[in-house]
Each structure stands twice: as C-alpha cells, then as structure tokens.
Amino acid sequence: TGDYLFEPKSSQNYSRDEDHLALFQEALGKIPKRLALKGKFARDFFNRHGELRHIKKLQHWPLVDVFVEKYGIDEEEASELSSFLLPMLEYEPTARATAKQCLEHPFLK
C-alpha cells in the first residue's frame, strides 16, 4: 500500500512517541506491564500501572481488521499477511520470529 503500518502523530496532549505506543496497543494488545515499565524513558510514557500517561481511550483494531477495513484486502489474504507480521511484532523480544522463521512462513511461498 505504501503506507506505514504505524504512523503516529502528536497533539497538545501527548507526544508522537506516546501515540506510537498507543497505536501498537490498539493493533497488538496491551504492552505487558513489566515491559512497559522497563527502560530509560518508561516513566515518560507509562504510569506505575503500565498504562499510557496521556492517552486513555484506545480502540482495539487487530491487524487483520485493519487490512480488510482500511485497505480492502480480502479476509483470507489479510489473515495470511497478519499471521506473517504478528510474530515479528511480539512485544517480548525473545518471542519474536527470527529472520529464518519469517522466510519459511507460508505467506512467502
């Protein structure tokens, strides 16, 4: 499509970075608290409960639905594309797909 999968914007109420995190959560689910609170800038974006500081209302929109509703991709192809991308987008780095696993995915066959 030529579009970015996540294209954050800033506003008076939140930064572009926080919007980026919100977009992740809308598509991929809530970031696990232990990961949200880990890192040098965690407190800039998350409260002590692992919730975003300034963006409170998130609208869950799974990737497969984004592909169908926004881009008009048929459900079967959207499901295959989603199953290819989601393992690369795992929050937990050790759970992410390796390059080898990605190359072996049926979507690329």
mmCIF file with all atom_site columns, C-alpha atoms in Angstrom:
data_model
loop_
_atom_site.group_PDB
_atom_site.id
_atom_site.type_symbol
_atom_site.label_atom_id
_atom_site.label_alt_id
_atom_site.label_comp_id
_atom_site.label_asym_id
_atom_site.label_entity_id
_atom_site.label_seq_id
_atom_site.pdbx_PDB_ins_code
_atom_site.Cartn_x
_atom_site.Cartn_y
_atom_site.Cartn_z
_atom_site.occupancy
_atom_site.B_iso_or_equiv
_atom_site.pdbx_formal_charge
_atom_site.auth_seq_id
_atom_site.auth_comp_id
_atom_site.auth_asym_id
_atom_site.auth_atom_id
_atom_site.pdbx_PDB_model_num
ATOM 1   C CA . THR A 1 1   ? 0.000   0.000   0.000  1.00 0.00 ? 1   THR A CA 1
ATOM 2   C CA . GLY A 1 2   ? 2.939   2.328   0.564  1.00 0.00 ? 2   GLY A CA 1
ATOM 3   C CA . ASP A 1 3   ? 1.520   3.300   3.973  1.00 0.00 ? 3   ASP A CA 1
ATOM 4   C CA . TYR A 1 4   ? 3.327   2.897   7.256  1.00 0.00 ? 4   TYR A CA 1
ATOM 5   C CA . LEU A 1 5   ? 1.866   0.226   9.488  1.00 0.00 ? 5   LEU A CA 1
ATOM 6   C CA . PHE A 1 6   ? 2.004   2.652   12.434 1.00 0.00 ? 6   PHE A CA 1
ATOM 7   C CA . GLU A 1 7   ? 2.002   6.369   11.647 1.00 0.00 ? 7   GLU A CA 1
ATOM 8   C CA . PRO A 1 8   ? 1.976   8.331   14.908 1.00 0.00 ? 8   PRO A CA 1
ATOM 9   C CA . LYS A 1 9   ? 1.033   11.953  15.289 1.00 0.00 ? 9   LYS A CA 1
ATOM 10  C CA . SER A 1 10  ? 1.480   14.369  18.169 1.00 0.00 ? 10  SER A CA 1
ATOM 11  C CA . SER A 1 11  ? -1.041  16.715  19.745 1.00 0.00 ? 11  SER A CA 1
ATOM 12  C CA . GLN A 1 12  ? -1.130  19.268  22.521 1.00 0.00 ? 12  GLN A CA 1
ATOM 13  C CA . ASN A 1 13  ? -1.965  16.471  24.957 1.00 0.00 ? 13  ASN A CA 1
ATOM 14  C CA . TYR A 1 14  ? 0.594   13.809  24.028 1.00 0.00 ? 14  TYR A CA 1
ATOM 15  C CA . SER A 1 15  ? 3.829   13.283  22.135 1.00 0.00 ? 15  SER A CA 1
ATOM 16  C CA . ARG A 1 16  ? 4.336   11.481  18.856 1.00 0.00 ? 16  ARG A CA 1
ATOM 17  C CA . ASP A 1 17  ? 6.204   8.757   20.756 1.00 0.00 ? 17  ASP A CA 1
ATOM 18  C CA . GLU A 1 18  ? 3.284   8.160   23.117 1.00 0.00 ? 18  GLU A CA 1
ATOM 19  C CA . ASP A 1 19  ? 0.904   7.997   20.152 1.00 0.00 ? 19  ASP A CA 1
ATOM 20  C CA . HIS A 1 20  ? 3.216   5.420   18.584 1.00 0.00 ? 20  HIS A CA 1
ATOM 21  C CA . LEU A 1 21  ? 2.903   3.279   21.711 1.00 0.00 ? 21  LEU A CA 1
ATOM 22  C CA . ALA A 1 22  ? -0.883  3.734   21.656 1.00 0.00 ? 22  ALA A CA 1
ATOM 23  C CA . LEU A 1 23  ? -1.048  2.591   18.030 1.00 0.00 ? 23  LEU A CA 1
ATOM 24  C CA . PHE A 1 24  ? 0.932   -0.522  18.938 1.00 0.00 ? 24  PHE A CA 1
ATOM 25  C CA . GLN A 1 25  ? -1.511  -1.325  21.722 1.00 0.00 ? 25  GLN A CA 1
ATOM 26  C CA . GLU A 1 26  ? -4.561  -0.775  19.539 1.00 0.00 ? 26  GLU A CA 1
ATOM 27  C CA . ALA A 1 27  ? -3.261  -3.273  16.986 1.00 0.00 ? 27  ALA A CA 1
ATOM 28  C CA . LEU A 1 28  ? -1.321  -5.710  19.150 1.00 0.00 ? 28  LEU A CA 1
ATOM 29  C CA . GLY A 1 29  ? -2.917  -5.522  22.593 1.00 0.00 ? 29  GLY A CA 1
ATOM 30  C CA . LYS A 1 30  ? -1.676  -4.062  25.853 1.00 0.00 ? 30  LYS A CA 1
ATOM 31  C CA . ILE A 1 31  ? 2.052   -3.890  26.398 1.00 0.00 ? 31  ILE A CA 1
ATOM 32  C CA . PRO A 1 32  ? 2.889   -6.155  29.344 1.00 0.00 ? 32  PRO A CA 1
ATOM 33  C CA . LYS A 1 33  ? 3.470   -4.078  32.480 1.00 0.00 ? 33  LYS A CA 1
ATOM 34  C CA . ARG A 1 34  ? 6.932   -5.486  33.109 1.00 0.00 ? 34  ARG A CA 1
ATOM 35  C CA . LEU A 1 35  ? 7.995   -4.402  29.605 1.00 0.00 ? 35  LEU A CA 1
ATOM 36  C CA . ALA A 1 36  ? 6.195   -1.058  29.738 1.00 0.00 ? 36  ALA A CA 1
ATOM 37  C CA . LEU A 1 37  ? 7.984   -0.089  32.945 1.00 0.00 ? 37  LEU A CA 1
ATOM 38  C CA . LYS A 1 38  ? 11.385  -1.272  31.750 1.00 0.00 ? 38  LYS A CA 1
ATOM 39  C CA . GLY A 1 39  ? 13.753  1.150   30.097 1.00 0.00 ? 39  GLY A CA 1
ATOM 40  C CA . LYS A 1 40  ? 15.251  4.571   30.484 1.00 0.00 ? 40  LYS A CA 1
ATOM 41  C CA . PHE A 1 41  ? 12.195  6.557   29.339 1.00 0.00 ? 41  PHE A CA 1
ATOM 42  C CA . ALA A 1 42  ? 9.423   4.294   30.636 1.00 0.00 ? 42  ALA A CA 1
ATOM 43  C CA . ARG A 1 43  ? 8.212   6.847   33.200 1.00 0.00 ? 43  ARG A CA 1
ATOM 44  C CA . ASP A 1 44  ? 7.821   9.460   30.444 1.00 0.00 ? 44  ASP A CA 1
ATOM 45  C CA . PHE A 1 45  ? 5.129   7.362   28.768 1.00 0.00 ? 45  PHE A CA 1
ATOM 46  C CA . PHE A 1 46  ? 3.679   4.989   31.358 1.00 0.00 ? 46  PHE A CA 1
ATOM 47  C CA . ASN A 1 47  ? 2.312   5.377   34.874 1.00 0.00 ? 47  ASN A CA 1
ATOM 48  C CA . ARG A 1 48  ? 3.211   2.899   37.621 1.00 0.00 ? 48  ARG A CA 1
ATOM 49  C CA . HIS A 1 49  ? 0.390   0.594   36.461 1.00 0.00 ? 49  HIS A CA 1
ATOM 50  C CA . GLY A 1 50  ? 1.874   0.283   32.965 1.00 0.00 ? 50  GLY A CA 1
ATOM 51  C CA . GLU A 1 51  ? -0.823  2.471   31.402 1.00 0.00 ? 51  GLU A CA 1
ATOM 52  C CA . LEU A 1 52  ? -0.110  5.297   28.996 1.00 0.00 ? 52  LEU A CA 1
ATOM 53  C CA . ARG A 1 53  ? 0.130   8.629   30.813 1.00 0.00 ? 53  ARG A CA 1
ATOM 54  C CA . HIS A 1 54  ? -1.843  10.842  28.444 1.00 0.00 ? 54  HIS A CA 1
ATOM 55  C CA . ILE A 1 55  ? -3.788  8.612   26.052 1.00 0.00 ? 55  ILE A CA 1
ATOM 56  C CA . LYS A 1 56  ? -6.567  6.897   27.942 1.00 0.00 ? 56  LYS A CA 1
ATOM 57  C CA . LYS A 1 57  ? -9.026  5.689   25.295 1.00 0.00 ? 57  LYS A CA 1
ATOM 58  C CA . LEU A 1 58  ? -7.667  3.037   22.986 1.00 0.00 ? 58  LEU A CA 1
ATOM 59  C CA . GLN A 1 59  ? -9.731  1.386   20.277 1.00 0.00 ? 59  GLN A CA 1
ATOM 60  C CA . HIS A 1 60  ? -8.660  -2.191  19.674 1.00 0.00 ? 60  HIS A CA 1
ATOM 61  C CA . TRP A 1 61  ? -8.237  -2.714  15.917 1.00 0.00 ? 61  TRP A CA 1
ATOM 62  C CA . PRO A 1 62  ? -6.493  -6.018  15.150 1.00 0.00 ? 62  PRO A CA 1
ATOM 63  C CA . LEU A 1 63  ? -4.165  -6.025  12.142 1.00 0.00 ? 63  LEU A CA 1
ATOM 64  C CA . VAL A 1 64  ? -6.341  -8.402  10.164 1.00 0.00 ? 64  VAL A CA 1
ATOM 65  C CA . ASP A 1 65  ? -9.237  -5.949  10.517 1.00 0.00 ? 65  ASP A CA 1
ATOM 66  C CA . VAL A 1 66  ? -7.007  -3.019  9.522  1.00 0.00 ? 66  VAL A CA 1
ATOM 67  C CA . PHE A 1 67  ? -6.087  -4.821  6.315  1.00 0.00 ? 67  PHE A CA 1
ATOM 68  C CA . VAL A 1 68  ? -9.707  -5.687  5.497  1.00 0.00 ? 68  VAL A CA 1
ATOM 69  C CA . GLU A 1 69  ? -11.409 -2.450  6.568  1.00 0.00 ? 69  GLU A CA 1
ATOM 70  C CA . LYS A 1 70  ? -8.796  0.156   5.653  1.00 0.00 ? 70  LYS A CA 1
ATOM 71  C CA . TYR A 1 71  ? -7.168  -1.426  2.608  1.00 0.00 ? 71  TYR A CA 1
ATOM 72  C CA . GLY A 1 72  ? -9.919  -3.662  1.234  1.00 0.00 ? 72  GLY A CA 1
ATOM 73  C CA . ILE A 1 73  ? -7.776  -6.801  1.301  1.00 0.00 ? 73  ILE A CA 1
ATOM 74  C CA . ASP A 1 74  ? -9.892  -9.956  1.259  1.00 0.00 ? 74  ASP A CA 1
ATOM 75  C CA . GLU A 1 75  ? -10.164 -11.745 4.595  1.00 0.00 ? 75  GLU A CA 1
ATOM 76  C CA . GLU A 1 76  ? -8.127  -14.809 3.658  1.00 0.00 ? 76  GLU A CA 1
ATOM 77  C CA . GLU A 1 77  ? -5.169  -12.787 2.373  1.00 0.00 ? 77  GLU A CA 1
ATOM 78  C CA . ALA A 1 78  ? -5.461  -10.357 5.311  1.00 0.00 ? 78  ALA A CA 1
ATOM 79  C CA . SER A 1 79  ? -5.347  -13.295 7.706  1.00 0.00 ? 79  SER A CA 1
ATOM 80  C CA . GLU A 1 80  ? -2.260  -14.740 5.991  1.00 0.00 ? 80  GLU A CA 1
ATOM 81  C CA . LEU A 1 81  ? -0.499  -11.362 5.996  1.00 0.00 ? 81  LEU A CA 1
ATOM 82  C CA . SER A 1 82  ? -1.384  -10.823 9.632  1.00 0.00 ? 82  SER A CA 1
ATOM 83  C CA . SER A 1 83  ? -0.086  -14.267 10.606 1.00 0.00 ? 83  SER A CA 1
ATOM 84  C CA . PHE A 1 84  ? 3.183   -13.377 8.837  1.00 0.00 ? 84  PHE A CA 1
ATOM 85  C CA . LEU A 1 85  ? 3.612   -9.982  10.521 1.00 0.00 ? 85  LEU A CA 1
ATOM 86  C CA . LEU A 1 86  ? 2.393   -10.620 14.075 1.00 0.00 ? 86  LEU A CA 1
ATOM 87  C CA . PRO A 1 87  ? 5.302   -12.889 15.123 1.00 0.00 ? 87  PRO A CA 1
ATOM 88  C CA . MET A 1 88  ? 7.703   -10.089 14.140 1.00 0.00 ? 88  MET A CA 1
ATOM 89  C CA . LEU A 1 89  ? 5.762   -7.602  16.254 1.00 0.00 ? 89  LEU A CA 1
ATOM 90  C CA . GLU A 1 90  ? 5.789   -9.527  19.528 1.00 0.00 ? 90  GLU A CA 1
ATOM 91  C CA . TYR A 1 91  ? 6.478   -7.221  22.459 1.00 0.00 ? 91  TYR A CA 1
ATOM 92  C CA . GLU A 1 92  ? 8.760   -9.754  24.122 1.00 0.00 ? 92  GLU A CA 1
ATOM 93  C CA . PRO A 1 93  ? 11.998  -9.701  22.098 1.00 0.00 ? 93  PRO A CA 1
ATOM 94  C CA . THR A 1 94  ? 12.803  -13.352 22.819 1.00 0.00 ? 94  THR A CA 1
ATOM 95  C CA . ALA A 1 95  ? 9.380   -14.384 21.465 1.00 0.00 ? 95  ALA A CA 1
ATOM 96  C CA . ARG A 1 96  ? 9.794   -12.572 18.120 1.00 0.00 ? 96  ARG A CA 1
ATOM 97  C CA . ALA A 1 97  ? 10.175  -14.552 14.935 1.00 0.00 ? 97  ALA A CA 1
ATOM 98  C CA . THR A 1 98  ? 13.684  -14.954 13.620 1.00 0.00 ? 98  THR A CA 1
ATOM 99  C CA . ALA A 1 99  ? 14.602  -13.997 10.059 1.00 0.00 ? 99  ALA A CA 1
ATOM 100 C CA . LYS A 1 100 ? 14.795  -17.702 9.222  1.00 0.00 ? 100 LYS A CA 1
ATOM 101 C CA . GLN A 1 101 ? 11.316  -18.337 10.604 1.00 0.00 ? 101 GLN A CA 1
ATOM 102 C CA . CYS A 1 102 ? 9.959   -15.392 8.611  1.00 0.00 ? 102 CYS A CA 1
ATOM 103 C CA . LEU A 1 103 ? 11.490  -16.680 5.394  1.00 0.00 ? 103 LEU A CA 1
ATOM 104 C CA . GLU A 1 104 ? 9.864   -20.065 5.989  1.00 0.00 ? 104 GLU A CA 1
ATOM 105 C CA . HIS A 1 105 ? 6.382   -18.599 6.545  1.00 0.00 ? 105 HIS A CA 1
ATOM 106 C CA . PRO A 1 106 ? 3.686   -19.837 4.139  1.00 0.00 ? 106 PRO A CA 1
ATOM 107 C CA . PHE A 1 107 ? 2.794   -16.252 3.237  1.00 0.00 ? 107 PHE A CA 1
ATOM 108 C CA . LEU A 1 108 ? 6.070   -16.028 1.299  1.00 0.00 ? 108 LEU A CA 1
ATOM 109 C CA . LYS A 1 109 ? 5.582   -19.325 -0.532 1.00 0.00 ? 109 LYS A CA 1
#
